[in-house]
mmCIF file of C-alpha atoms in Angstrom:
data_model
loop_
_atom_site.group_PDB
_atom_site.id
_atom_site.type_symbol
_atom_site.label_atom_id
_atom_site.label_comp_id
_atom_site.label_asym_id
_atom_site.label_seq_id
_atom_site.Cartn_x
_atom_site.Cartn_y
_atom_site.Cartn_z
ATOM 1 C CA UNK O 271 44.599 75.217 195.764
ATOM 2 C CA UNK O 272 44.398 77.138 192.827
ATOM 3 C CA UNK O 273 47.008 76.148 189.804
ATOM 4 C CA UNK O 274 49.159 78.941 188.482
ATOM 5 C CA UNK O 275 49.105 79.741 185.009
ATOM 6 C CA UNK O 276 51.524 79.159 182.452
ATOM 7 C CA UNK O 277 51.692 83.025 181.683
ATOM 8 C CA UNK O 278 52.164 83.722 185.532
ATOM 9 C CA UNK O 279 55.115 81.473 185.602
ATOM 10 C CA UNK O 280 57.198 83.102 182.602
ATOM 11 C CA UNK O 281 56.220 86.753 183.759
ATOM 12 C CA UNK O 282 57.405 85.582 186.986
ATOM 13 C CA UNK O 283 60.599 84.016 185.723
ATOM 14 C CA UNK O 284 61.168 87.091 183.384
ATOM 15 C CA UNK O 285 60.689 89.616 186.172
ATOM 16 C CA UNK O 286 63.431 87.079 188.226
ATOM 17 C CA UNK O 287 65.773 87.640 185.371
ATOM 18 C CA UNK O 288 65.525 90.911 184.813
ATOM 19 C CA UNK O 289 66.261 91.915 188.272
ATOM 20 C CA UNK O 290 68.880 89.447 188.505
ATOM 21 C CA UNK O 291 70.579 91.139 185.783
ATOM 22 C CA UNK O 292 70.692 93.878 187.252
ATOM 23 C CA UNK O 293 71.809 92.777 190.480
ATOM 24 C CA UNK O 294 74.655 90.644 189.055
ATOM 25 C CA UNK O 295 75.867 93.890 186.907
ATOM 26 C CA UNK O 296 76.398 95.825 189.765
ATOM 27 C CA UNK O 297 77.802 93.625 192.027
ATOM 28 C CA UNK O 298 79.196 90.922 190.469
ATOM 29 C CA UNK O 299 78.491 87.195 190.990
ATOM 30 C CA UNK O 300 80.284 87.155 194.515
ATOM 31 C CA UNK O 301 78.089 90.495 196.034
ATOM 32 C CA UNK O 302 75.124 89.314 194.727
ATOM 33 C CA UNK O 303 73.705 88.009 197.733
ATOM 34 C CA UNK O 304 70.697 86.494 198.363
ATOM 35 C CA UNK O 305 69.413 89.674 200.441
ATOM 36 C CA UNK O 306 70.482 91.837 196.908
ATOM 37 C CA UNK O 307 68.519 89.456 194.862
ATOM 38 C CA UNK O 308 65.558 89.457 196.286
ATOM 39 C CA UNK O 309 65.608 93.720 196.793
ATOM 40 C CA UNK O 310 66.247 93.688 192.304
ATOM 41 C CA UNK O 311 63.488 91.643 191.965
ATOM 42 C CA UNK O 312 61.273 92.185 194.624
ATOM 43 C CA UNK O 313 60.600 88.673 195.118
ATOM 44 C CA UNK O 314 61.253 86.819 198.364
ATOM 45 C CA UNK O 315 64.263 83.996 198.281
ATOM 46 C CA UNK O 316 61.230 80.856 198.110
ATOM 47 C CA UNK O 317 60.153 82.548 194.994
ATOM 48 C CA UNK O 318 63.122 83.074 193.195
ATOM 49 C CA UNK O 319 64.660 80.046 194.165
ATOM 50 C CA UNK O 320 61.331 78.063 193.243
ATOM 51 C CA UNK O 321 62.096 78.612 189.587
ATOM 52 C CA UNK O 322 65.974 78.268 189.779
ATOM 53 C CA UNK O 323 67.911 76.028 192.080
ATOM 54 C CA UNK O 324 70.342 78.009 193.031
ATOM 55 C CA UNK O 325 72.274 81.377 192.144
ATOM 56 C CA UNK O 326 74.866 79.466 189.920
ATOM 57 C CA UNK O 327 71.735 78.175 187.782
ATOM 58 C CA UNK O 328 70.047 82.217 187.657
ATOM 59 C CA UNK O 329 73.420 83.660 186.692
ATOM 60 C CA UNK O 330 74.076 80.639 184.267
ATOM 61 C CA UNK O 331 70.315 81.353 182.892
ATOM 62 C CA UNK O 332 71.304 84.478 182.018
ATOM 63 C CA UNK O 333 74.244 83.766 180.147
ATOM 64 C CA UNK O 334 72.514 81.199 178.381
ATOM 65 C CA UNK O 335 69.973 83.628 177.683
ATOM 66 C CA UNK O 336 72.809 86.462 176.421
ATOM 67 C CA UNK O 337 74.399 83.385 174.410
ATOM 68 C CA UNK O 338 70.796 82.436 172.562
ATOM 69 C CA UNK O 339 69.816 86.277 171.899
ATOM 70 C CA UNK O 340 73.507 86.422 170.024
ATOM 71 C CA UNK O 341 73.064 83.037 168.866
ATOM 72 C CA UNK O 342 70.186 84.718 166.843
ATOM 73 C CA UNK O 343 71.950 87.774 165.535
ATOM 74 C CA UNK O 344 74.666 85.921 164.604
ATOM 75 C CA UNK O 345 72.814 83.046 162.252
ATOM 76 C CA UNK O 346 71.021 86.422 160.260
ATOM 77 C CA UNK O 347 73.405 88.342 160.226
ATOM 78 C CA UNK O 348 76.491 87.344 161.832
ATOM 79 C CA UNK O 349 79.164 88.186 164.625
ATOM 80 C CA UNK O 350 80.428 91.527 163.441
ATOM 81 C CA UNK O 351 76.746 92.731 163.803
ATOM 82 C CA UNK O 352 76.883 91.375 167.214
ATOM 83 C CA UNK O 353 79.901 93.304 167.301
ATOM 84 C CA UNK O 354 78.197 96.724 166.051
ATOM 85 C CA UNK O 355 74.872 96.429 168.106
ATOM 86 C CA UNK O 356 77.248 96.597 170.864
ATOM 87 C CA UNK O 357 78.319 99.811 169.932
ATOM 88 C CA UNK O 358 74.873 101.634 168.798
ATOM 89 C CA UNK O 359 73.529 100.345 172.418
ATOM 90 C CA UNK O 360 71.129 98.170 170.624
ATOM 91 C CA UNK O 361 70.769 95.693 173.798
ATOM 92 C CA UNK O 362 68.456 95.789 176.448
ATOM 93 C CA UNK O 363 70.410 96.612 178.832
ATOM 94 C CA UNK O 364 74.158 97.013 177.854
ATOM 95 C CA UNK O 365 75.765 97.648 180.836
ATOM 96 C CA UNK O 366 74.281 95.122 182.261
ATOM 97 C CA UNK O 367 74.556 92.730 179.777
ATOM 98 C CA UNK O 368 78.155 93.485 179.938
ATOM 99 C CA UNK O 369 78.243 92.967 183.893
ATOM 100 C CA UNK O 370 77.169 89.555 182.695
ATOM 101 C CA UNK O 371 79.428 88.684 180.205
ATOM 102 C CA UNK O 372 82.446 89.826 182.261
ATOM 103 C CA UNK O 373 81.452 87.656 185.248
ATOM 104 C CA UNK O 374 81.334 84.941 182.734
ATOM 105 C CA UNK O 375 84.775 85.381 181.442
ATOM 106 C CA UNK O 376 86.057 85.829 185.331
ATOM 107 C CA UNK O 377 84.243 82.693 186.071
ATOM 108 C CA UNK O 378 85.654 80.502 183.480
ATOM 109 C CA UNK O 379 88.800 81.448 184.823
ATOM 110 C CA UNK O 380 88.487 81.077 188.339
ATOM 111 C CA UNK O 381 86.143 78.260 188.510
ATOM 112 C CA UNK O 382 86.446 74.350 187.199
ATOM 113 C CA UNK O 383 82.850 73.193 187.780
ATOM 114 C CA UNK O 384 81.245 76.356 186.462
ATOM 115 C CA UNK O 385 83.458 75.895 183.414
ATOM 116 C CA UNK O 386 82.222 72.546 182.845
ATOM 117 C CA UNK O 387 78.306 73.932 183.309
ATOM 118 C CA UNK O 388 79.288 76.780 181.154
ATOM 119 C CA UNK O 389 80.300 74.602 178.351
ATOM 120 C CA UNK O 390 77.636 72.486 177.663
ATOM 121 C CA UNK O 391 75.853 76.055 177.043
ATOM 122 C CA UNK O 392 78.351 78.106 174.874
ATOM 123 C CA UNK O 393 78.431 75.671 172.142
ATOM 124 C CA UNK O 394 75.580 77.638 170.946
ATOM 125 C CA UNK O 395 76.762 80.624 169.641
ATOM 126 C CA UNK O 396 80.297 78.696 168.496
ATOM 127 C CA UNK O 397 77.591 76.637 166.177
ATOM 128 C CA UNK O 398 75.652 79.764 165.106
ATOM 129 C CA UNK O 399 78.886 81.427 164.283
ATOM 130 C CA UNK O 400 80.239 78.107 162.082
ATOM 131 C CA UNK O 401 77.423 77.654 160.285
ATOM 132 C CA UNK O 402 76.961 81.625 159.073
ATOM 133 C CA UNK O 403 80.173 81.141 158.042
ATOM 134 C CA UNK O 404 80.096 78.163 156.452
ATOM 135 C CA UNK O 405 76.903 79.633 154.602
ATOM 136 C CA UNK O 406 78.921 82.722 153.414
ATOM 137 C CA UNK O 407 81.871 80.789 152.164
ATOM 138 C CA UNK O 408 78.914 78.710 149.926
ATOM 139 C CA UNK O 409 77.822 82.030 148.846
ATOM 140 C CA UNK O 410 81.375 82.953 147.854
ATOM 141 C CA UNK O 411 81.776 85.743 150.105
ATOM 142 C CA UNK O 412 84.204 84.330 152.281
ATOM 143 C CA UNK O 413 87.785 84.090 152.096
ATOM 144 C CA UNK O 414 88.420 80.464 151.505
ATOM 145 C CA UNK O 415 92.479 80.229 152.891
ATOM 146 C CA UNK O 416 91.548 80.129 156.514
ATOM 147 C CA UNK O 417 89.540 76.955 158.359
ATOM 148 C CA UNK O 418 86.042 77.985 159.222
ATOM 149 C CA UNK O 419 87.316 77.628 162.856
ATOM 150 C CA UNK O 420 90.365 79.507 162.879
ATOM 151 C CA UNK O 421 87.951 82.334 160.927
ATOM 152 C CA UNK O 422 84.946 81.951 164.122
ATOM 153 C CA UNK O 423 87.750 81.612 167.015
ATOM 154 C CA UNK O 424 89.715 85.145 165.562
ATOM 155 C CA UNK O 425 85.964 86.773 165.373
ATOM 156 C CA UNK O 426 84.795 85.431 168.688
ATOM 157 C CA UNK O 427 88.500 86.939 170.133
ATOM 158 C CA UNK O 428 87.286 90.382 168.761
ATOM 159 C CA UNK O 429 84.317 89.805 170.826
ATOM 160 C CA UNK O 430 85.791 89.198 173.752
ATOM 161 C CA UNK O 431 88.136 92.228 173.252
ATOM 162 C CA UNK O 432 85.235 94.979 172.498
ATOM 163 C CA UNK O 433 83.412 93.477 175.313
ATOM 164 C CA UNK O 434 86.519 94.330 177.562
ATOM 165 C CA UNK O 435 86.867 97.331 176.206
ATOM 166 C CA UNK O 436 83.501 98.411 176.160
ATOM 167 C CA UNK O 437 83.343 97.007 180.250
ATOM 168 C CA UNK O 438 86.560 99.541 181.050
ATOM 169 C CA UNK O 439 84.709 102.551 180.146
ATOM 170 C CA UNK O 440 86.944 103.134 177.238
ATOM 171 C CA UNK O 441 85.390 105.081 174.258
ATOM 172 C CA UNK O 442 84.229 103.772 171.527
ATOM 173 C CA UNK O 443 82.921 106.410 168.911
ATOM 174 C CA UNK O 444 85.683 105.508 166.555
ATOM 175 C CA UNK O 445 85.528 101.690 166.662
ATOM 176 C CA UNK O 446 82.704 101.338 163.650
ATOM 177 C CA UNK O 447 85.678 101.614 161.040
ATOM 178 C CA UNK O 448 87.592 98.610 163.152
ATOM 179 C CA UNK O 449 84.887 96.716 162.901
ATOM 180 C CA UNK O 450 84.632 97.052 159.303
ATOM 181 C CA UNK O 451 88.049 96.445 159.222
ATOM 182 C CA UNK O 452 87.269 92.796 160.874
ATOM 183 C CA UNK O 453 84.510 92.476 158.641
ATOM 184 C CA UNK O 454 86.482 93.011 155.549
ATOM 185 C CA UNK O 455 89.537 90.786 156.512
ATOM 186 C CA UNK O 456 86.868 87.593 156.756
ATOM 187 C CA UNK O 457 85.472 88.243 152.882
ATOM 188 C CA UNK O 458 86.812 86.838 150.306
ATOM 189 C CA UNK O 459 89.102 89.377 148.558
ATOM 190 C CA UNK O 460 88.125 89.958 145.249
ATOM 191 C CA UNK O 461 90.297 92.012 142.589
ATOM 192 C CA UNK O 462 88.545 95.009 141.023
ATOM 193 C CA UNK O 463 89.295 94.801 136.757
ATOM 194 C CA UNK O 464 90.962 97.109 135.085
ATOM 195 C CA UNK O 465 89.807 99.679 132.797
#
């Protein structure tokens, strides 16, 4: 029997994802059935279920994946630009990605052993968040009169917030001067001299 190559696998995986993404946008965790899955990706049940064990570890692989991509943006450049590629549409797939991250949040409400998978993967961006902070404050750019983790729980609330309000349909053409609002209240204040 011919072995399958490495390549194979991740396009394979990818093209799992991908239509899983999609499936769990539009119909939640709960409606995405098995039947669903396998029409978004066009792979039979044995084949997605070959790479993942089960549809708690696909959805879960997707937030993870959501949580690293962040993770990324947020040690560059931090969470407010998290926050504004949001806005300008800058992900993949926004609605979808949002379909994700909402299903997350009702998860972690509704379900104890999910929450306890889900932790062990959200650290992540927490960490990414900390330590961009902690590397502004260095840099003297942060305000210093507020913890590092009060400053990365009030941004990651903002998060949550847009992501709501983005989810709801709501518009958001005028939320670029709230975010620099947020942005501004994190930096250290600094007086401007007089003349």
């Amino acid at each position: 029997m011919p072995r399958v190559s490495q390549d194979h696998l991740d396009a394979r995986r990818r093209q799992i994802l991908d239509g899983a993404r999609l499936c769990f946008g539009r119909f939640g965790y709960e409606g995405a059935t098995v039947r669903r899955l396998e029409e978004a990706t066009q792979l039979s049940r044995g084949a997605i279920f070959h790479h993942f064990r089960d549809k708690e570890s696909l959805f879960l692989a997707l937030a993870e994946q959501d949580a690293r991509r962040m993770a990324d943006v947020v040690a560059e450049q931090g969470l407010v630009q998290v926050m504004r590629d949001l806005l300008a549409g800058h992900n993949a797939h926004p609605a979808d990605w949002l379909g994700t991250r909402l299903e997350v949040s009702r998860r972690l409400r509704t379900d104890p052993e999910f929450r306890a998978r889900w932790a062990e993967r959200s650290e992540q961006l927490t960490t990414a968040t900390r330590k961009r902070l902690l590397w502004q404050r260095e840099a003297g750019n942060l305000r210093d009169d507020i913890s590092i983790e009060v400053l990365a729980a009030y941004l990651e609330l903002v998060l949550e917030g847009l992501v709501s309000h983005l989810a709801m349909g709501l518009p958001a053409d005028d939320l670029e001067p709230v975010l620099d609002l947020v942005e501004e209240s994190v930096r250290r204040y600094r007086s401007v001299p007089k003349h």
